[in-house]
Short mmCIF file of C-alpha atoms in Angstrom, two decimals:
data_model
loop_
_atom_site.label_atom_id
_atom_site.label_comp_id
_atom_site.label_asym_id
_atom_site.label_seq_id
_atom_site.Cartn_x
_atom_site.Cartn_y
_atom_site.Cartn_z
CA MET A 1 107.43 68.88 -54.76
CA LYS A 2 104.79 70.54 -57.07
CA VAL A 3 102.92 73.14 -55.97
CA ILE A 4 99.93 74.48 -57.54
CA ALA A 5 97.58 77.17 -56.23
CA VAL A 6 94.10 77.74 -56.56
CA ILE A 7 92.09 81.48 -56.72
CA PRO A 8 88.15 80.99 -56.37
CA ALA A 9 87.45 83.63 -58.40
CA ARG A 10 83.98 85.35 -58.47
CA ASP A 11 84.14 89.27 -60.46
CA ALA A 12 87.34 89.31 -60.41
CA ALA A 13 88.62 91.39 -63.27
CA ALA A 14 90.20 94.30 -62.51
CA THR A 15 91.92 92.09 -59.31
CA VAL A 16 92.91 88.87 -60.07
CA GLY A 17 95.58 89.57 -63.06
CA ASP A 18 98.10 90.62 -61.41
CA VAL A 19 97.41 87.99 -57.43
CA VAL A 20 98.13 85.52 -60.62
CA ARG A 21 101.21 87.56 -62.44
CA GLY A 22 102.47 87.90 -58.47
CA LEU A 23 101.49 84.37 -57.86
CA ARG A 24 104.34 83.78 -60.81
CA ARG A 25 107.18 85.87 -60.00
CA VAL A 26 107.53 84.96 -56.89
CA LEU A 27 106.46 80.95 -57.30
CA PRO A 28 107.75 80.90 -61.23
CA SER A 29 107.68 77.03 -60.88
CA ALA A 30 104.29 76.37 -59.33
CA GLU A 31 100.99 76.04 -61.62
CA VAL A 32 97.68 78.20 -61.16
CA ILE A 33 94.91 77.91 -61.13
CA VAL A 34 92.01 80.20 -61.45
CA VAL A 35 88.44 79.40 -60.57
CA ASP A 36 85.87 81.27 -62.29
CA ASP A 37 82.55 80.69 -59.91
CA GLY A 38 80.02 82.33 -62.83
CA SER A 39 81.27 85.62 -62.71
CA MET A 40 79.63 88.58 -65.28
CA ASP A 41 82.66 89.94 -66.15
CA ALA A 42 86.00 89.44 -67.79
CA THR A 43 87.66 86.75 -64.40
CA GLY A 44 88.52 84.02 -66.87
CA GLU A 45 90.84 86.11 -69.65
CA ARG A 46 91.52 88.18 -67.06
CA ALA A 47 93.38 85.27 -65.48
CA ARG A 48 94.17 83.32 -68.86
CA GLU A 49 96.33 86.28 -70.36
CA ALA A 50 97.98 86.55 -67.12
CA GLY A 51 99.61 82.60 -67.06
CA ALA A 52 96.75 80.75 -65.40
CA ALA A 53 94.44 77.83 -66.04
CA VAL A 54 90.97 78.17 -65.68
CA VAL A 55 87.85 76.59 -64.49
CA ARG A 56 84.57 77.82 -64.96
CA HIS A 57 81.19 77.28 -62.81
CA GLU A 58 78.49 78.80 -65.22
CA VAL A 59 76.44 80.21 -62.09
CA ASN A 60 77.65 80.54 -58.87
CA ARG A 61 78.76 77.93 -56.17
CA GLY A 62 79.95 79.83 -53.14
CA LYS A 63 83.31 79.89 -52.71
CA GLY A 64 83.75 76.18 -51.10
CA ALA A 65 82.71 75.23 -54.27
CA ALA A 66 85.41 76.40 -56.15
CA LEU A 67 88.00 74.62 -53.75
CA GLU A 68 86.86 72.15 -54.00
CA SER A 69 86.98 72.24 -57.81
CA GLY A 70 90.05 73.84 -57.46
CA PHE A 71 91.82 70.86 -55.80
CA ALA A 72 90.08 68.77 -57.65
CA GLU A 73 91.46 69.21 -60.70
CA ALA A 74 94.93 70.03 -58.46
CA LEU A 75 95.39 67.14 -57.66
CA ARG A 76 94.03 65.26 -61.03
CA ARG A 77 97.33 66.92 -62.06
CA GLY A 78 100.04 65.76 -58.90
CA ALA A 79 99.78 68.50 -57.72
CA ASP A 80 101.66 67.64 -53.63
CA ALA A 81 101.02 70.58 -52.52
CA VAL A 82 98.32 73.71 -53.28
CA ILE A 83 98.24 76.99 -51.95
CA ALA A 84 94.32 78.84 -51.62
CA MET A 85 94.49 82.80 -52.03
CA ASP A 86 91.90 85.36 -52.64
CA ALA A 87 91.52 86.30 -55.70
CA ASP A 88 90.54 90.47 -54.80
CA GLY A 89 94.12 91.10 -53.73
CA GLN A 90 94.31 90.70 -49.82
CA HIS A 91 96.87 88.11 -49.72
CA ASP A 92 99.96 89.33 -50.87
CA PRO A 93 101.11 86.67 -52.72
CA ALA A 94 104.81 87.59 -51.95
CA ALA A 95 104.19 85.30 -48.78
CA ALA A 96 103.73 82.60 -50.61
CA PRO A 97 107.08 80.99 -50.96
CA LYS A 98 106.61 81.48 -46.66
CA LEU A 99 103.73 79.43 -46.05
CA LEU A 100 105.37 76.64 -48.49
CA ALA A 101 108.45 76.78 -45.90
CA SER A 102 106.30 76.57 -43.25
CA LEU A 103 104.29 73.07 -44.39
CA GLU A 104 107.63 71.41 -43.71
CA GLY A 105 107.10 69.17 -40.46
CA THR A 106 103.43 69.83 -40.63
CA ASP A 107 99.89 69.13 -43.20
CA LEU A 108 98.38 72.42 -43.38
CA VAL A 109 99.13 75.86 -42.31
CA VAL A 110 97.97 79.07 -41.75
CA GLY A 111 98.54 82.17 -43.33
CA SER A 112 97.93 85.00 -39.96
CA ARG A 113 96.84 88.19 -39.24
CA GLU A 114 96.78 87.72 -36.28
CA ARG A 115 100.17 89.47 -35.26
CA ASP A 116 99.46 92.94 -37.30
CA ARG A 117 95.91 93.27 -37.75
CA THR A 118 97.00 96.57 -38.46
CA GLY A 119 93.83 98.41 -41.50
CA MET A 120 91.09 95.64 -40.12
CA PRO A 121 87.77 96.77 -39.37
CA LEU A 122 87.02 97.02 -35.72
CA LEU A 123 83.97 94.35 -36.87
CA ARG A 124 85.36 91.89 -38.93
CA ARG A 125 88.06 91.86 -36.02
CA ALA A 126 86.05 91.25 -33.42
CA THR A 127 83.83 88.23 -35.95
CA ASN A 128 87.07 86.91 -36.92
CA ASP A 129 87.39 86.51 -32.79
CA VAL A 130 84.57 84.82 -31.93
CA THR A 131 84.59 82.59 -34.83
CA THR A 132 88.05 81.58 -34.18
CA TRP A 133 87.93 80.25 -31.31
CA LEU A 134 84.51 78.79 -32.39
CA VAL A 135 86.44 76.37 -35.28
CA SER A 136 89.49 76.49 -32.29
CA LEU A 137 87.07 74.30 -29.64
CA LEU A 138 85.41 72.32 -32.16
CA ALA A 139 89.26 71.47 -34.22
CA GLY A 140 90.89 70.34 -29.92
CA GLN A 141 93.64 72.85 -30.84
CA ARG A 142 94.74 75.89 -30.55
CA ILE A 143 94.08 77.94 -34.30
CA HIS A 144 94.98 81.97 -34.87
CA ASP A 145 93.15 83.17 -37.65
CA SER A 146 90.68 81.01 -38.75
CA GLN A 147 89.19 82.90 -40.93
CA SER A 148 92.40 82.77 -43.08
CA GLY A 149 92.05 81.97 -46.18
CA TYR A 150 95.65 81.56 -47.76
CA ARG A 151 96.82 78.52 -47.23
CA ALA A 152 99.69 75.71 -48.65
CA ILE A 153 98.16 72.81 -48.31
CA ARG A 154 99.26 69.11 -48.15
CA SER A 155 97.51 66.60 -51.89
CA SER A 156 97.36 63.92 -48.33
CA VAL A 157 94.73 66.62 -46.94
CA LEU A 158 92.93 67.50 -49.89
CA ARG A 159 92.60 63.70 -50.67
CA SER A 160 90.81 63.12 -47.12
CA VAL A 161 89.08 65.84 -45.69
CA HIS A 162 85.39 67.91 -47.95
CA PRO A 163 83.87 69.53 -45.81
CA ARG A 164 79.48 69.53 -46.65
CA SER A 165 79.56 73.47 -47.09
CA ARG A 166 79.52 75.43 -49.46
CA ARG A 167 80.46 78.77 -49.58
CA PHE A 168 82.22 80.91 -47.40
CA GLU A 169 82.19 78.88 -44.32
CA TYR A 170 83.47 76.48 -46.17
CA GLU A 171 86.68 77.34 -44.54
CA SER A 172 86.20 76.78 -41.34
CA GLU A 173 84.70 73.21 -41.54
CA PHE A 174 87.75 72.31 -43.38
CA LEU A 175 90.23 72.62 -40.70
CA ILE A 176 87.03 71.32 -38.06
CA ALA A 177 87.58 68.07 -40.36
CA ALA A 178 91.36 68.26 -41.16
CA ALA A 179 92.49 68.82 -37.14
CA ARG A 180 89.50 65.53 -36.18
CA ALA A 181 91.43 63.83 -38.95
CA GLY A 182 94.35 64.52 -37.02
CA PHE A 183 95.95 66.46 -39.36
CA SER A 184 98.80 68.87 -37.68
CA ILE A 185 97.99 73.04 -38.62
CA GLY A 186 100.26 75.32 -38.42
CA GLU A 187 100.95 78.67 -39.67
CA ALA A 188 102.69 81.14 -41.29
CA PRO A 189 102.42 85.60 -40.65
CA VAL A 190 101.18 86.90 -43.49
CA PRO A 191 100.13 90.51 -44.12
CA THR A 192 96.54 91.53 -45.20
CA LEU A 193 94.85 94.78 -47.44
CA TYR A 194 92.02 95.60 -46.15
CA ASN A 195 91.13 98.05 -48.76
CA ALA A 196 90.50 95.36 -51.11
CA PRO A 197 88.36 95.37 -53.53
CA GLY A 198 85.10 93.21 -54.38
CA SER A 199 84.57 91.08 -51.45
CA HIS A 200 81.43 89.09 -51.55
CA ILE A 201 80.56 88.32 -48.37
CA ASP A 202 77.05 89.33 -46.70
CA PRO A 203 77.73 89.91 -42.79
CA VAL A 204 74.59 88.33 -41.74
CA ARG A 205 73.62 85.77 -44.49
CA ASP A 206 76.99 85.00 -44.14
CA THR A 207 77.31 84.67 -39.52
CA LEU A 208 73.55 82.77 -39.72
CA ARG A 209 75.77 79.94 -42.15
CA PHE A 210 78.68 79.66 -39.78
CA ILE A 211 75.78 79.22 -36.78
CA ARG A 212 74.37 76.35 -38.80
CA LEU A 213 78.32 74.92 -39.20
CA VAL A 214 78.37 75.47 -36.15
CA ILE A 215 75.37 73.69 -34.50
CA ARG A 216 76.09 71.57 -36.80
CA HIS A 217 78.86 70.07 -35.72
CA ILE A 218 79.04 70.35 -31.76
CA GLY A 219 78.65 67.25 -30.00
CA ARG A 220 80.10 65.04 -33.32
#
Protein backbone atom coordinates (compact mmCIF):
# COMPACT_ATOMS: atom_id res chain seq x y z
CA MET A 1 0.00 0.00 0.00
CA LYS A 2 1.42 3.34 -1.04
CA VAL A 3 1.08 5.84 1.80
CA ILE A 4 1.48 9.60 1.43
CA ALA A 5 1.23 12.08 4.28
CA VAL A 6 -0.42 15.46 3.70
CA ILE A 7 0.42 18.29 6.08
CA PRO A 8 -1.28 21.68 5.65
CA ALA A 9 0.96 24.41 7.03
CA ARG A 10 0.82 28.14 7.55
CA ASP A 11 3.67 30.06 9.20
CA ALA A 12 4.92 26.82 10.75
CA ALA A 13 8.64 27.21 10.16
CA ALA A 14 9.37 26.55 13.85
CA THR A 15 7.65 23.16 13.93
CA VAL A 16 7.09 21.69 10.46
CA GLY A 17 10.62 20.30 10.08
CA ASP A 18 10.37 18.21 13.25
CA VAL A 19 6.91 16.96 12.20
CA VAL A 20 8.19 15.83 8.80
CA ARG A 21 11.32 14.20 10.24
CA GLY A 22 9.31 12.42 12.93
CA LEU A 23 6.91 11.07 10.35
CA ARG A 24 9.70 9.87 8.08
CA ARG A 25 11.30 8.04 11.00
CA VAL A 26 8.19 5.96 11.73
CA LEU A 27 7.03 5.62 8.10
CA PRO A 28 10.29 5.58 6.12
CA SER A 29 8.64 4.40 2.90
CA ALA A 30 5.92 7.07 2.93
CA GLU A 31 6.11 10.25 0.91
CA VAL A 32 5.36 13.53 2.68
CA ILE A 33 3.63 16.51 1.08
CA VAL A 34 3.51 19.83 2.90
CA VAL A 35 1.02 22.36 1.56
CA ASP A 36 2.44 25.80 2.34
CA ASP A 37 -0.74 27.85 2.59
CA GLY A 38 0.50 31.39 1.98
CA SER A 39 3.10 31.40 4.74
CA MET A 40 5.03 34.59 5.42
CA ASP A 41 7.95 32.71 6.98
CA ALA A 42 10.28 29.89 5.89
CA THR A 43 7.73 27.07 6.23
CA GLY A 44 8.34 25.76 2.71
CA GLU A 45 12.12 25.83 3.08
CA ARG A 46 12.06 24.01 6.43
CA ALA A 47 9.71 21.37 5.01
CA ARG A 48 11.96 20.73 2.00
CA GLU A 49 15.05 20.52 4.19
CA ALA A 50 13.29 17.82 6.25
CA GLY A 51 12.55 15.79 3.12
CA ALA A 52 9.02 16.80 2.16
CA ALA A 53 7.66 17.79 -1.23
CA VAL A 54 6.04 21.22 -1.05
CA VAL A 55 2.89 22.52 -2.73
CA ARG A 56 2.68 26.29 -2.41
CA HIS A 57 -0.38 28.55 -2.19
CA GLU A 58 0.84 32.07 -2.89
CA VAL A 59 -1.93 33.50 -0.69
CA ASN A 60 -3.62 31.96 2.33
CA ARG A 61 -6.67 29.99 1.17
CA GLY A 62 -7.58 28.15 4.38
CA LYS A 63 -6.88 24.75 5.92
CA GLY A 64 -9.59 23.03 3.91
CA ALA A 65 -8.23 24.37 0.64
CA ALA A 66 -4.73 23.27 1.67
CA LEU A 67 -5.97 19.77 2.42
CA GLU A 68 -7.79 19.60 -0.93
CA SER A 69 -4.58 20.60 -2.74
CA GLY A 70 -2.58 18.04 -0.79
CA PHE A 71 -5.09 15.26 -1.37
CA ALA A 72 -5.19 16.01 -5.10
CA GLU A 73 -1.39 15.84 -5.27
CA ALA A 74 -1.34 12.60 -3.26
CA LEU A 75 -3.84 11.01 -5.65
CA ARG A 76 -1.82 12.24 -8.62
CA ARG A 77 1.21 10.47 -7.12
CA GLY A 78 -0.73 7.22 -6.79
CA ALA A 79 -1.51 7.11 -3.07
CA ASP A 80 -3.59 4.19 -1.79
CA ALA A 81 -3.96 5.85 1.61
CA VAL A 82 -3.22 9.28 3.03
CA ILE A 83 -2.22 10.34 6.52
CA ALA A 84 -3.47 13.87 7.26
CA MET A 85 -1.90 15.70 10.19
CA ASP A 86 -1.14 19.22 11.40
CA ALA A 87 2.17 21.04 11.13
CA ASP A 88 2.13 22.74 14.53
CA GLY A 89 3.39 19.79 16.60
CA GLN A 90 0.05 18.88 18.19
CA HIS A 91 -0.02 15.49 16.43
CA ASP A 92 2.61 12.97 17.49
CA PRO A 93 4.08 11.41 14.32
CA ALA A 94 4.74 8.19 16.28
CA ALA A 95 0.98 7.48 16.24
CA ALA A 96 0.80 7.36 12.42
CA PRO A 97 1.45 3.59 12.12
CA LYS A 98 -1.40 2.98 14.58
CA LEU A 99 -3.77 4.99 12.38
CA LEU A 100 -2.73 3.02 9.32
CA ALA A 101 -3.13 -0.30 11.12
CA SER A 102 -6.65 0.74 12.18
CA LEU A 103 -7.50 1.48 8.53
CA GLU A 104 -7.70 -2.28 7.93
CA GLY A 105 -11.38 -3.03 7.43
CA THR A 106 -12.57 0.57 7.31
CA ASP A 107 -12.38 3.56 4.97
CA LEU A 108 -11.38 6.42 7.24
CA VAL A 109 -9.79 6.49 10.69
CA VAL A 110 -9.90 9.51 13.00
CA GLY A 111 -7.18 9.89 15.64
CA SER A 112 -9.35 10.25 18.73
CA ARG A 113 -8.31 12.17 21.85
CA GLU A 114 -11.54 11.11 23.58
CA ARG A 115 -9.89 8.63 25.92
CA ASP A 116 -7.16 10.94 27.18
CA ARG A 117 -7.82 14.66 27.13
CA THR A 118 -5.30 15.52 29.83
CA GLY A 119 -4.13 19.08 29.28
CA MET A 120 -6.98 20.03 26.93
CA PRO A 121 -8.21 23.52 27.89
CA LEU A 122 -11.70 23.46 29.42
CA LEU A 123 -13.22 25.74 26.75
CA ARG A 124 -11.77 23.63 23.94
CA ARG A 125 -13.07 20.46 25.61
CA ALA A 126 -16.59 21.90 25.82
CA THR A 127 -16.46 23.14 22.21
CA ASN A 128 -15.19 19.77 20.99
CA ASP A 129 -17.98 17.95 22.83
CA VAL A 130 -20.70 20.10 21.25
CA THR A 131 -19.29 20.09 17.73
CA THR A 132 -18.60 16.35 17.85
CA TRP A 133 -22.19 15.67 18.96
CA LEU A 134 -23.53 17.77 16.07
CA VAL A 135 -21.23 16.19 13.49
CA SER A 136 -22.22 12.71 14.71
CA LEU A 137 -25.88 13.66 14.41
CA LEU A 138 -25.47 14.93 10.86
CA ALA A 139 -23.24 12.00 9.85
CA GLY A 140 -25.70 9.45 11.21
CA GLN A 141 -23.06 7.59 13.18
CA ARG A 142 -21.10 8.06 16.40
CA ILE A 143 -17.83 9.91 15.93
CA HIS A 144 -15.86 10.40 19.12
CA ASP A 145 -13.58 13.27 18.12
CA SER A 146 -14.75 15.05 14.99
CA GLN A 147 -12.34 17.94 15.52
CA SER A 148 -9.21 15.84 15.28
CA GLY A 149 -7.36 16.51 12.05
CA TYR A 150 -5.09 13.48 12.54
CA ARG A 151 -6.56 10.93 10.13
CA ALA A 152 -5.86 8.00 7.82
CA ILE A 153 -7.99 8.02 4.68
CA ARG A 154 -8.29 5.58 1.80
CA SER A 155 -7.90 6.99 -1.70
CA SER A 156 -11.43 5.85 -2.61
CA VAL A 157 -12.78 8.33 -0.05
CA LEU A 158 -10.59 11.14 -1.33
CA ARG A 159 -11.81 10.61 -4.89
CA SER A 160 -15.44 10.80 -3.82
CA VAL A 161 -15.60 13.38 -1.02
CA HIS A 162 -15.01 17.06 -1.79
CA PRO A 163 -16.45 19.38 0.87
CA ARG A 164 -17.55 22.86 -0.02
CA SER A 165 -15.88 24.43 3.03
CA ARG A 166 -12.35 25.75 2.68
CA ARG A 167 -11.33 26.62 6.24
CA PHE A 168 -11.29 24.77 9.58
CA GLU A 169 -14.87 23.54 9.24
CA TYR A 170 -13.74 21.50 6.21
CA GLU A 171 -12.72 18.59 8.44
CA SER A 172 -16.19 18.37 10.03
CA GLU A 173 -17.87 18.54 6.63
CA PHE A 174 -15.53 15.85 5.32
CA LEU A 175 -16.75 13.41 7.97
CA ILE A 176 -20.41 14.24 7.33
CA ALA A 177 -20.00 13.83 3.56
CA ALA A 178 -18.00 10.61 3.88
CA ALA A 179 -20.56 9.03 6.20
CA ARG A 180 -23.47 10.06 3.99
CA ALA A 181 -21.67 8.60 0.98
CA GLY A 182 -21.60 5.23 2.73
CA PHE A 183 -17.97 5.13 3.81
CA SER A 184 -17.13 3.57 7.17
CA ILE A 185 -15.43 5.69 9.84
CA GLY A 186 -13.30 4.18 12.60
CA GLU A 187 -11.03 5.62 15.25
CA ALA A 188 -7.73 5.04 16.97
CA PRO A 189 -6.61 6.64 20.24
CA VAL A 190 -3.83 9.19 19.81
CA PRO A 191 -2.01 11.58 22.13
CA THR A 192 -2.16 15.31 21.51
CA LEU A 193 0.18 18.03 22.75
CA TYR A 194 -2.17 20.87 23.64
CA ASN A 195 0.62 23.32 24.43
CA ALA A 196 1.98 23.15 20.89
CA PRO A 197 2.51 26.61 19.34
CA GLY A 198 1.08 28.08 16.20
CA SER A 199 -2.67 27.46 16.15
CA HIS A 200 -4.52 29.70 13.66
CA ILE A 201 -8.03 28.94 14.92
CA ASP A 202 -10.18 32.02 15.53
CA PRO A 203 -12.74 30.90 18.17
CA VAL A 204 -15.45 33.38 17.15
CA ARG A 205 -15.06 33.37 13.39
CA ASP A 206 -14.55 29.62 13.09
CA THR A 207 -17.47 28.86 15.41
CA LEU A 208 -19.71 30.98 13.17
CA ARG A 209 -18.46 29.07 10.13
CA PHE A 210 -19.27 25.80 11.88
CA ILE A 211 -22.79 27.01 12.67
CA ARG A 212 -23.32 27.87 9.00
CA LEU A 213 -22.07 24.39 8.10
CA VAL A 214 -24.60 22.76 10.44
CA ILE A 215 -27.45 24.87 9.07
CA ARG A 216 -26.46 23.98 5.51
CA HIS A 217 -26.62 20.23 6.25
CA ILE A 218 -29.73 20.08 8.43
CA GLY A 219 -32.56 18.43 6.54
CA ARG A 220 -30.43 17.07 3.73
